[in-house]
PDB file of C-alpha atoms in Angstrom:
ATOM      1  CA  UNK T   1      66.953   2.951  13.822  1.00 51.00           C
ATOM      2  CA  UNK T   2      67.387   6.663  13.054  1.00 52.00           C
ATOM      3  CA  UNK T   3      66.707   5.693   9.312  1.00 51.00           C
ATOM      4  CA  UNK T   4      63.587   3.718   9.829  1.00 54.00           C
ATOM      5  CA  UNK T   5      61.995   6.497  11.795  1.00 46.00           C
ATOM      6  CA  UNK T   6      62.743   9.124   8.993  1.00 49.00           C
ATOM      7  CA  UNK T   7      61.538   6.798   6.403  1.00 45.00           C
ATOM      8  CA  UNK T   8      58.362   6.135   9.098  1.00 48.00           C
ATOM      9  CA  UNK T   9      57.797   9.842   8.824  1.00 45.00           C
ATOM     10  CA  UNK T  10      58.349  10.869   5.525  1.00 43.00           C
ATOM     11  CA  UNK T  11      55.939   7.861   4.405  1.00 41.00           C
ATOM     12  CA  UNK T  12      52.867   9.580   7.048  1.00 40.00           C
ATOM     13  CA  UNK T  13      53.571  12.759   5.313  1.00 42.00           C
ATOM     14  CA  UNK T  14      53.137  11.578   1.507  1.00 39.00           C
ATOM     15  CA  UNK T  15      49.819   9.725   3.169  1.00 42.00           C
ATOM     16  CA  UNK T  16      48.708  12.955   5.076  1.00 44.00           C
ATOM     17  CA  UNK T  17      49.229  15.259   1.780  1.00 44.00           C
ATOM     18  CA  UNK T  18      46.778  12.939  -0.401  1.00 44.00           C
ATOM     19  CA  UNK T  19      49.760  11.332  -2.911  1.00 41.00           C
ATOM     20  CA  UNK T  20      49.113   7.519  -2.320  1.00 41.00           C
ATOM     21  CA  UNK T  21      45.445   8.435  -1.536  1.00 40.00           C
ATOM     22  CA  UNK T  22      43.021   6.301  -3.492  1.00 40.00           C
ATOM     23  CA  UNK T  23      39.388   9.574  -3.697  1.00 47.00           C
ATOM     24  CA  UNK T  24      38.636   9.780  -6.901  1.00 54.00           C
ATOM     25  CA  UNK T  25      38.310  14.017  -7.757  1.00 63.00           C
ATOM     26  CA  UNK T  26      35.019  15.493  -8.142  1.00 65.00           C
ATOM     27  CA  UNK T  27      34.213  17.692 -10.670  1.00 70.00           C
ATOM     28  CA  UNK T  28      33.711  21.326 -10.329  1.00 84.00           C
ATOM     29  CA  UNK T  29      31.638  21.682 -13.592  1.00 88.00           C
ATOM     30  CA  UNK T  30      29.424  19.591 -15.944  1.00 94.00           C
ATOM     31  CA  UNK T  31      30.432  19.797 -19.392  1.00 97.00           C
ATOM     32  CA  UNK T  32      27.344  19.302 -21.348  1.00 97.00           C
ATOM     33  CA  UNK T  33      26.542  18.856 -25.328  1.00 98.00           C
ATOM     34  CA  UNK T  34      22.809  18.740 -26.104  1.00 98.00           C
ATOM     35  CA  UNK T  35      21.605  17.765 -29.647  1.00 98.00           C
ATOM     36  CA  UNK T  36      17.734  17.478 -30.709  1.00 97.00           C
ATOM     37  CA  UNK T  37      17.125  20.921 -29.879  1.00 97.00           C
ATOM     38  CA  UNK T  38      14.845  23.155 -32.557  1.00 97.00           C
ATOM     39  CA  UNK T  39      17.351  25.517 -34.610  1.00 96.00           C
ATOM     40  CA  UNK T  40      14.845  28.564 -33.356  1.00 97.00           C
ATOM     41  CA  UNK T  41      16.824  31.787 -32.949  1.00 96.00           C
ATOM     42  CA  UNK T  42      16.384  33.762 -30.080  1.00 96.00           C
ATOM     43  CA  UNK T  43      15.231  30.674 -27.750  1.00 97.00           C
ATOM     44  CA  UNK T  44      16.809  29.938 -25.068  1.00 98.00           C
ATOM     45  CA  UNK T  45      17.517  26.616 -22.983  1.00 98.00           C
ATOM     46  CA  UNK T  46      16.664  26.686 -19.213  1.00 98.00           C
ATOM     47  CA  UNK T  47      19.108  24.167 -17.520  1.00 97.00           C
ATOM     48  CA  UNK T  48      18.973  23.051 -13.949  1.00 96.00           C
ATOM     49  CA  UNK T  49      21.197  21.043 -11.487  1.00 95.00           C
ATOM     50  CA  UNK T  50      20.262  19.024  -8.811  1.00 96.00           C
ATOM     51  CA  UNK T  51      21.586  17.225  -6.360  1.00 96.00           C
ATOM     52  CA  UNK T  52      20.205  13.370  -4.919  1.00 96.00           C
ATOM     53  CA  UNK T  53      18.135  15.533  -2.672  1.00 96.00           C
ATOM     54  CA  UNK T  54      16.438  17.284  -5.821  1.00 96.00           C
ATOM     55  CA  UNK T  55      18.233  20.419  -4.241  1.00 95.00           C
ATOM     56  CA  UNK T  56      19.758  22.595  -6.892  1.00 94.00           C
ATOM     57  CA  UNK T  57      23.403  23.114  -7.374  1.00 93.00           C
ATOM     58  CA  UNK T  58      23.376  24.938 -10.639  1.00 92.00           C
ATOM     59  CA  UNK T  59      21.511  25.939 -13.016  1.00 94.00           C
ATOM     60  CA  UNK T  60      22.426  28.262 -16.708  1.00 95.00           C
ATOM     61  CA  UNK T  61      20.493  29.866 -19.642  1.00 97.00           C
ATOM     62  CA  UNK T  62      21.998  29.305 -22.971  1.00 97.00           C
ATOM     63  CA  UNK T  63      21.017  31.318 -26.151  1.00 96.00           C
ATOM     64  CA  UNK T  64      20.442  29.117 -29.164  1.00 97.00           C
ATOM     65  CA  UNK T  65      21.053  31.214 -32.085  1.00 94.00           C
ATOM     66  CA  UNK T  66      19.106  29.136 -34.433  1.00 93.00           C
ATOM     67  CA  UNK T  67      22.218  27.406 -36.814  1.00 94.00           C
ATOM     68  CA  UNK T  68      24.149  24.935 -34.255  1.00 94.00           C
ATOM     69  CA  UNK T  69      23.764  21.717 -34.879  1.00 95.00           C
ATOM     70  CA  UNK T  70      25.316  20.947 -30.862  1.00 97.00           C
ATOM     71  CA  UNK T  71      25.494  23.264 -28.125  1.00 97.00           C
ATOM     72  CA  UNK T  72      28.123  22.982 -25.702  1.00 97.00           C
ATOM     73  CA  UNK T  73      28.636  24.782 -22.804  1.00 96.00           C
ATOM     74  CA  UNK T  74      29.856  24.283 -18.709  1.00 95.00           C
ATOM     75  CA  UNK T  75      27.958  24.558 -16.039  1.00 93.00           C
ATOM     76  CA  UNK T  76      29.452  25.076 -12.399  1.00 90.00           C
ATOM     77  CA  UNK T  77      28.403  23.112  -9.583  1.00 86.00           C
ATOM     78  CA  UNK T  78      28.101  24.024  -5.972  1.00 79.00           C
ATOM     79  CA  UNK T  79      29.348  20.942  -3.616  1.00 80.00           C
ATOM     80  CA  UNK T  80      27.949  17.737  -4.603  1.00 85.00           C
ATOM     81  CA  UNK T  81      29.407  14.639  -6.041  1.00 89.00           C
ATOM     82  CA  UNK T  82      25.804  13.505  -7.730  1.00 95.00           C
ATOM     83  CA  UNK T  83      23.789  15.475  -9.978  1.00 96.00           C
ATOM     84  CA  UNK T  84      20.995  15.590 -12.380  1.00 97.00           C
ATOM     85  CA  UNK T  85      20.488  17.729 -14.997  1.00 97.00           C
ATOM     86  CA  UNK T  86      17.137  18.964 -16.437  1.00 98.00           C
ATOM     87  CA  UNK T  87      15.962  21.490 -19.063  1.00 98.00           C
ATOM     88  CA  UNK T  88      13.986  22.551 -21.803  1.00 98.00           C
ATOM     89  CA  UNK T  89      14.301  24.660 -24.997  1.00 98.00           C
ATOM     90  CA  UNK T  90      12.098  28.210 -24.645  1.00 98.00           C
ATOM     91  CA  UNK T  91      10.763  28.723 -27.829  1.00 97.00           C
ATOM     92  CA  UNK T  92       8.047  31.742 -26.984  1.00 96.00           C
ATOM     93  CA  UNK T  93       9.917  33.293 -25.014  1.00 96.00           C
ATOM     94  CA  UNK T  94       8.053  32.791 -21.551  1.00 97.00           C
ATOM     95  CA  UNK T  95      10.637  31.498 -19.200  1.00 96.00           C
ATOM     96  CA  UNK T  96       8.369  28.716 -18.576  1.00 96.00           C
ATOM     97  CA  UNK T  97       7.927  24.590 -19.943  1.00 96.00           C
ATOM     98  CA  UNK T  98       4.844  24.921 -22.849  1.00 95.00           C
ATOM     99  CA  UNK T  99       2.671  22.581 -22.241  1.00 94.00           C
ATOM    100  CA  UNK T 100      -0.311  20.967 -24.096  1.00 92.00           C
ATOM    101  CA  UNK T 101      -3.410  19.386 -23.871  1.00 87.00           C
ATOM    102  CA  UNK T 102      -3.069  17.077 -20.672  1.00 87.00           C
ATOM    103  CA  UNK T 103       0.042  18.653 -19.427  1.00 89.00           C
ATOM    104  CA  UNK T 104       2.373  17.735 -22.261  1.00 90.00           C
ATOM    105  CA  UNK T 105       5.102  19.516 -23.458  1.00 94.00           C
ATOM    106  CA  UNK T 106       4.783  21.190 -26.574  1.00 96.00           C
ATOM    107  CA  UNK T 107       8.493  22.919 -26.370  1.00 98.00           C
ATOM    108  CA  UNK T 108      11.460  20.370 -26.240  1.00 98.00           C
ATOM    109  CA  UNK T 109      12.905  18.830 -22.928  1.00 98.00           C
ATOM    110  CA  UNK T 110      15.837  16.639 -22.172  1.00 98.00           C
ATOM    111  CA  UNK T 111      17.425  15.068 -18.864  1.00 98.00           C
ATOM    112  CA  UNK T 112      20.748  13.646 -18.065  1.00 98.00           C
ATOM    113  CA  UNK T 113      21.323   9.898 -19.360  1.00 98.00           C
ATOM    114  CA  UNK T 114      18.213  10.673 -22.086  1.00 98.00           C
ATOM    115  CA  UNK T 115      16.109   8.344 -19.651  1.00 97.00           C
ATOM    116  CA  UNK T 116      13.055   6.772 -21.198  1.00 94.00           C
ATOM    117  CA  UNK T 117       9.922   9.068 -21.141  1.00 92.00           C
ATOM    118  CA  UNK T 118       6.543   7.424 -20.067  1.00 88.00           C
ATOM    119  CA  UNK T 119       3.943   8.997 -17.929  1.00 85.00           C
ATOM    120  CA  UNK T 120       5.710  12.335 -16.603  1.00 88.00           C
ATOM    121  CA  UNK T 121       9.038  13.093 -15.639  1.00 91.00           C
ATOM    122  CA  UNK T 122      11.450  10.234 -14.715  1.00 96.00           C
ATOM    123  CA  UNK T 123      12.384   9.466 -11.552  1.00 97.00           C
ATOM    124  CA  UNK T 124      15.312  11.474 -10.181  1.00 97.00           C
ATOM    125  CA  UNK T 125      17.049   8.260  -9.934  1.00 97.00           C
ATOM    126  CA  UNK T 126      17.518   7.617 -13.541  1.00 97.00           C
ATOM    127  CA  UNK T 127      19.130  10.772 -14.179  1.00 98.00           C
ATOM    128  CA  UNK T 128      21.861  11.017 -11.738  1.00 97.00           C
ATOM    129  CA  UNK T 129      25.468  11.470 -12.844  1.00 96.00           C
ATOM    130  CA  UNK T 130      28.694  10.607 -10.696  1.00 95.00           C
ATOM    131  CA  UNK T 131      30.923  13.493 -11.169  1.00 93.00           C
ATOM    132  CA  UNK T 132      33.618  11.202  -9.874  1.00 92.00           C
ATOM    133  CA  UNK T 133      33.456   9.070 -12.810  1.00 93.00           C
ATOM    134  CA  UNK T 134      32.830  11.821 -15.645  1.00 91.00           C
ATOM    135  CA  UNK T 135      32.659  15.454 -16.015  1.00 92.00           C
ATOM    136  CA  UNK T 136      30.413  15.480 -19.307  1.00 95.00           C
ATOM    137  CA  UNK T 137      27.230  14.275 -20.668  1.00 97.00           C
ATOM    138  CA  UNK T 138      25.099  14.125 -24.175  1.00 98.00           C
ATOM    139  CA  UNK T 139      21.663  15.334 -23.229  1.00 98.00           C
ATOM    140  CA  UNK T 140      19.185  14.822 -26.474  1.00 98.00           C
ATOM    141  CA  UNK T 141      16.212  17.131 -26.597  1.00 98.00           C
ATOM    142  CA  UNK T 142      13.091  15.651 -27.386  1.00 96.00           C
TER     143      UNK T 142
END
């Protein structure tokens, strides 16, 4: 009897400390490589995180320096377990999206999964990312 209840016990504790629990761990940073950009030195790429609230969680500036081929680099996340990632590739130097005749971009732009472009941005839906099931994305500029 004195056994069982020690074995009772120690068992609760392993449960209570997380060791036989099943939650999947959620990334503290996104890991992203981005490809498609223009090899323009000096430019920079404006990247934002949001949540499935379109609240954002992160965000980072990366210098392109005009020879990479990929650019890699981590961006930390504040408290969610669902993001989406947006930016674009500053070529004049503005801090802000060139745009076109009609409103289209004339400086490159990318979004997490590479969703299919149409009429405007695409739905925040299609560019959410489970940080439970990966930690790093391919974003290609277009």
């Amino acid at each position: 009897m004195k056994t069982s209840l020690i074995t009772q016990i120690f068992v609760l504790i392993l449960c209570s400390s997380g060791l036989f629990a099943q939650e999947a761990m959620v990334a503290d940073s996104l890991h992203v490589k981005v490809t498609g950009h223009k090899k323009v030195a000096g430019s920079t790429l404006y990247v934002a995180l949001v949540d499935a609230d379109d609240k954002e969680v992160g965000q980072a500036n990366v210098a392109v320096d005009g020879t990479e081929e990929e650019l890699h680099f981590s961006v930390a996340i504040n408290g969610t377990s669902t993001v989406a990632v947006r930016m674009f590739q500053d070529l004049d130097g503005d801090e802000e999206m060139g745009r076109g005749a009609f409103g289209i971009p004339n400086e490159p732009f990318g979004f997490s999964n590479n969703p299919e472009i149409r009429f405007g941005p695409p739905a925040l839906s299609k560019m959410l990312v489970d940080l439970k099931e990966k930690d790093h994305i391919h974003i290609i500029m277009q």
